[in-house]
Short mmCIF file of C-alpha atoms in Angstrom, two decimals:
data_model
loop_
_atom_site.label_atom_id
_atom_site.label_comp_id
_atom_site.label_asym_id
_atom_site.label_seq_id
_atom_site.Cartn_x
_atom_site.Cartn_y
_atom_site.Cartn_z
CA GLU A 1 -36.91 -32.63 13.91
CA PRO A 2 -40.52 -33.52 13.63
CA GLU A 3 -41.58 -37.05 13.74
CA VAL A 4 -44.57 -39.32 13.18
CA THR A 5 -45.75 -40.63 16.41
CA GLN A 6 -47.79 -43.88 17.04
CA THR A 7 -49.72 -45.08 20.23
CA PRO A 8 -49.61 -47.49 21.60
CA SER A 9 -46.37 -49.19 20.81
CA HIS A 10 -47.91 -52.57 21.63
CA GLN A 11 -51.58 -53.54 21.78
CA VAL A 12 -52.83 -56.97 22.78
CA THR A 13 -56.33 -57.80 22.11
CA GLN A 14 -58.86 -60.79 21.95
CA MET A 15 -60.09 -62.01 18.63
CA GLY A 16 -63.25 -60.25 17.81
CA GLN A 17 -62.49 -57.13 19.67
CA GLU A 18 -62.26 -53.60 18.27
CA VAL A 19 -58.95 -51.90 18.23
CA ILE A 20 -58.02 -48.24 17.42
CA LEU A 21 -54.38 -47.53 16.39
CA ARG A 22 -53.44 -43.89 16.74
CA CYS A 23 -50.95 -41.87 14.71
CA VAL A 24 -50.00 -38.22 14.95
CA PRO A 25 -48.44 -37.19 11.53
CA ILE A 26 -46.16 -34.43 10.97
CA SER A 27 -47.92 -31.22 11.54
CA ASN A 28 -47.92 -29.69 8.01
CA HIS A 29 -48.21 -32.93 5.95
CA LEU A 30 -51.20 -33.60 3.78
CA TYR A 31 -50.91 -37.18 2.80
CA PHE A 32 -51.36 -40.05 5.11
CA TYR A 33 -50.93 -43.67 4.83
CA TRP A 34 -51.18 -47.03 6.84
CA TYR A 35 -48.86 -49.93 6.19
CA ARG A 36 -48.67 -53.28 7.85
CA GLN A 37 -45.92 -55.96 8.32
CA ILE A 38 -46.76 -59.52 9.36
CA LEU A 39 -43.81 -61.18 11.00
CA GLY A 40 -41.31 -62.33 8.51
CA GLN A 41 -43.25 -60.80 5.63
CA LYS A 42 -43.09 -57.75 3.52
CA VAL A 43 -44.21 -54.17 4.63
CA GLU A 44 -47.51 -53.89 2.77
CA PHE A 45 -49.69 -50.94 1.94
CA LEU A 46 -53.06 -50.81 3.33
CA VAL A 47 -54.66 -47.54 2.68
CA SER A 48 -53.86 -43.85 1.77
CA PHE A 49 -55.92 -40.73 2.84
CA TYR A 50 -55.91 -37.11 1.43
CA ASN A 51 -58.28 -34.26 1.63
CA ASN A 52 -60.40 -36.13 4.35
CA GLU A 53 -60.98 -39.12 2.06
CA ILE A 54 -59.39 -42.41 1.06
CA SER A 55 -57.39 -42.12 -2.03
CA GLU A 56 -56.56 -45.86 -2.52
CA LYS A 57 -56.97 -49.00 -0.50
CA SER A 58 -55.51 -52.35 -1.04
CA GLU A 59 -57.48 -55.59 -1.12
CA ILE A 60 -56.50 -56.17 2.55
CA PHE A 61 -58.28 -53.14 3.62
CA ASP A 62 -61.74 -54.77 3.66
CA ASP A 63 -64.92 -53.67 5.54
CA GLN A 64 -63.36 -54.57 8.85
CA PHE A 65 -60.97 -51.64 8.38
CA SER A 66 -61.63 -47.95 8.52
CA VAL A 67 -59.49 -44.80 8.87
CA GLU A 68 -60.31 -41.36 10.24
CA ARG A 69 -58.57 -37.97 10.90
CA PRO A 70 -60.93 -37.04 13.51
CA ASP A 71 -59.55 -33.55 14.88
CA GLY A 72 -56.87 -32.35 12.28
CA SER A 73 -53.98 -33.82 14.09
CA ASN A 74 -54.61 -37.55 14.71
CA PHE A 75 -54.99 -40.14 12.10
CA THR A 76 -56.41 -43.40 13.27
CA LEU A 77 -56.83 -46.98 12.04
CA LYS A 78 -59.79 -49.00 13.35
CA ILE A 79 -60.20 -52.74 13.08
CA ARG A 80 -63.86 -53.59 13.89
CA SER A 81 -63.49 -57.15 14.75
CA THR A 82 -59.97 -58.47 14.89
CA LYS A 83 -58.99 -61.76 13.66
CA LEU A 84 -55.67 -63.79 14.52
CA GLU A 85 -54.21 -62.90 11.23
CA ASP A 86 -54.49 -59.23 11.93
CA SER A 87 -51.37 -59.64 14.12
CA ALA A 88 -48.83 -57.44 12.72
CA MET A 89 -46.77 -54.27 12.95
CA TYR A 90 -48.84 -51.45 11.76
CA PHE A 91 -46.92 -48.26 10.44
CA CYS A 92 -48.38 -44.93 9.82
CA ALA A 93 -46.77 -42.52 7.47
CA SER A 94 -47.11 -39.03 6.36
CA GLY A 95 -45.88 -36.77 3.57
CA GLN A 96 -46.19 -33.12 2.57
CA SER A 97 -46.08 -33.87 -1.04
CA LEU A 98 -47.06 -36.95 -3.02
CA TYR A 99 -43.79 -38.61 -3.35
CA GLU A 100 -42.35 -38.40 0.17
CA GLN A 101 -43.45 -40.61 3.10
CA TYR A 102 -42.06 -40.49 6.79
CA PHE A 103 -42.87 -43.42 8.80
CA GLY A 104 -43.75 -43.79 12.44
CA PRO A 105 -42.22 -46.47 14.84
CA GLY A 106 -45.08 -48.79 14.32
CA THR A 107 -47.61 -50.32 16.75
CA ARG A 108 -47.28 -53.96 17.34
CA LEU A 109 -50.78 -55.61 17.40
CA THR A 110 -51.26 -59.12 18.95
CA VAL A 111 -54.43 -60.80 18.53
CA THR A 112 -54.99 -63.75 20.91
CA ALA B 1 -47.95 -54.55 -10.69
CA GLN B 2 -44.62 -53.38 -9.24
CA SER B 3 -42.39 -55.61 -7.04
CA VAL B 4 -39.16 -55.60 -5.29
CA THR B 5 -36.77 -58.31 -4.67
CA GLN B 6 -33.93 -58.30 -1.91
CA PRO B 7 -32.12 -61.67 -2.57
CA ASP B 8 -30.25 -61.51 0.60
CA ILE B 9 -32.29 -62.24 3.92
CA HIS B 10 -29.25 -61.89 6.23
CA ILE B 11 -25.74 -60.50 5.73
CA THR B 12 -22.90 -60.48 8.08
CA VAL B 13 -19.95 -57.93 7.75
CA SER B 14 -17.15 -56.98 9.85
CA GLU B 15 -16.77 -53.46 11.15
CA GLY B 16 -14.78 -51.40 8.76
CA ALA B 17 -15.57 -53.63 5.74
CA SER B 18 -17.45 -52.55 2.68
CA LEU B 19 -21.06 -53.40 2.22
CA GLU B 20 -23.38 -53.91 -0.85
CA LEU B 21 -27.14 -54.68 -0.25
CA ARG B 22 -28.92 -55.91 -3.40
CA CYS B 23 -32.36 -54.78 -4.58
CA ASN B 24 -34.01 -55.52 -8.08
CA TYR B 25 -37.36 -54.21 -8.86
CA SER B 26 -40.02 -54.64 -11.55
CA TYR B 27 -41.99 -51.73 -12.76
CA GLY B 28 -43.41 -50.68 -16.02
CA ALA B 29 -42.40 -47.23 -16.03
CA THR B 30 -39.60 -45.19 -14.59
CA PRO B 31 -39.39 -46.27 -11.04
CA TYR B 32 -38.89 -43.90 -7.99
CA LEU B 33 -36.74 -45.96 -5.74
CA PHE B 34 -36.23 -45.75 -1.97
CA TRP B 35 -33.94 -47.58 0.86
CA TYR B 36 -35.20 -47.32 4.37
CA VAL B 37 -33.49 -48.65 7.38
CA GLN B 38 -35.34 -50.01 10.63
CA SER B 39 -33.40 -50.40 13.92
CA PRO B 40 -35.00 -52.32 16.65
CA GLY B 41 -37.91 -50.65 18.01
CA GLN B 42 -37.74 -47.68 15.58
CA GLY B 43 -39.59 -46.70 12.65
CA LEU B 44 -38.68 -46.80 9.10
CA GLN B 45 -36.03 -44.19 8.32
CA LEU B 46 -35.31 -42.84 4.79
CA LEU B 47 -31.71 -43.39 3.69
CA LEU B 48 -31.91 -42.25 0.05
CA LYS B 49 -34.15 -42.06 -2.99
CA TYR B 50 -33.86 -41.86 -6.62
CA PHE B 51 -36.43 -40.04 -8.73
CA SER B 52 -34.38 -38.94 -11.85
CA GLY B 53 -31.16 -37.39 -12.96
CA ASP B 54 -27.79 -38.82 -11.60
CA THR B 55 -27.89 -42.59 -11.18
CA LEU B 56 -25.67 -42.53 -8.13
CA VAL B 57 -27.32 -41.11 -5.27
CA GLN B 58 -25.99 -40.08 -2.01
CA GLY B 59 -27.96 -40.52 1.29
CA ILE B 60 -27.65 -40.15 5.08
CA LYS B 61 -25.19 -41.99 7.15
CA GLY B 62 -22.76 -42.26 4.41
CA PHE B 63 -24.81 -44.67 2.21
CA GLU B 64 -25.00 -44.29 -1.64
CA ALA B 65 -26.98 -46.34 -4.05
CA GLU B 66 -26.75 -46.84 -7.97
CA PHE B 67 -29.59 -47.09 -10.18
CA LYS B 68 -29.01 -49.39 -13.05
CA ARG B 69 -32.01 -49.52 -15.57
CA SER B 70 -30.45 -52.31 -17.67
CA GLN B 71 -30.38 -54.46 -14.64
CA SER B 72 -33.56 -53.28 -12.87
CA SER B 73 -31.35 -52.74 -9.92
CA PHE B 74 -30.79 -50.17 -7.07
CA ASN B 75 -28.09 -51.54 -4.85
CA LEU B 76 -27.14 -49.86 -1.57
CA ARG B 77 -23.47 -49.42 -0.68
CA LYS B 78 -21.24 -48.03 1.93
CA PRO B 79 -17.48 -48.04 1.88
CA SER B 80 -16.81 -48.79 5.60
CA VAL B 81 -19.48 -50.21 7.93
CA HIS B 82 -19.88 -49.07 11.58
CA TRP B 83 -21.36 -51.14 14.35
CA SER B 84 -24.18 -48.71 14.50
CA ASP B 85 -25.34 -49.82 10.82
CA ALA B 86 -26.69 -53.01 12.31
CA ALA B 87 -30.30 -52.89 11.32
CA GLU B 88 -32.78 -54.24 8.88
CA TYR B 89 -32.69 -52.44 5.31
CA PHE B 90 -35.82 -52.23 3.15
CA CYS B 91 -35.81 -51.46 -0.75
CA ALA B 92 -39.10 -49.84 -2.03
CA VAL B 93 -40.36 -48.79 -5.38
CA GLY B 94 -42.91 -45.95 -5.43
CA ALA B 95 -45.90 -45.99 -8.07
CA ARG B 96 -48.81 -43.83 -8.78
CA ASN B 97 -52.26 -45.13 -9.22
CA SER B 98 -53.99 -44.98 -12.57
CA GLY B 99 -55.74 -41.67 -11.66
CA GLY B 100 -52.59 -40.05 -10.29
CA SER B 101 -54.27 -39.24 -7.08
CA ASN B 102 -52.17 -41.57 -5.04
CA TYR B 103 -48.64 -42.84 -4.60
CA LYS B 104 -47.67 -45.93 -2.56
CA LEU B 105 -44.64 -47.89 -1.71
CA THR B 106 -44.03 -51.46 -2.35
CA PHE B 107 -41.37 -52.91 -0.40
CA GLY B 108 -38.86 -55.81 -0.41
CA LYS B 109 -38.81 -58.39 2.33
CA GLY B 110 -35.66 -56.68 3.84
CA THR B 111 -32.03 -57.61 4.50
CA LEU B 112 -30.95 -57.89 8.07
CA LEU B 113 -27.28 -56.65 8.52
CA THR B 114 -25.21 -58.02 11.28
CA VAL B 115 -21.98 -56.13 12.08
CA ASN B 116 -19.24 -58.14 13.71
CA PRO B 117 -16.60 -56.16 15.82
#
């Protein structure tokens, strides 16, 4: 059964550094998402992506964040200058239609 | 804006006992509702979803959930819990943006289920 995969599973970085979180969505899916979960808090929507552009972003998704689908298979989330409060589990999701979302296992980002 | 409340942070049940996990939502229109499960080190796996029609929906792993509009609830149930059901369970409501071009999930904080032998 096809799955969404994410790499790395755990990323440790220093404050101010750039990080790129990578996702490989299920191959025939058209809709792509990033969510995050700060420890002990809710899973929160960050951004959705369709037809090579952002379709919606939350207030969390400020200018430090960007997403890209560079080669038709990967979907990346870049944080330009990480802050301590960016430490969280980041989940990628994809869907073939607008109303389904299949999640990856997540990347745990630790900013020190 | 939509919201989801899962009142129970942690529930412990004995193996073989029945289970009910509570979920209340707030949403202005007819909601699309979901239950996801997360085992340690794993992603969020979809258990079941409600879009319309029969208010009792069946999911994977023997789970079911009942949509009650009058109570704004979508509680998850299982008649007999197995040790492998120990995990964290998330209820979510889906909503489209005003332009209809996007659909996002709003999650509850989750309920951690412990199963005693």
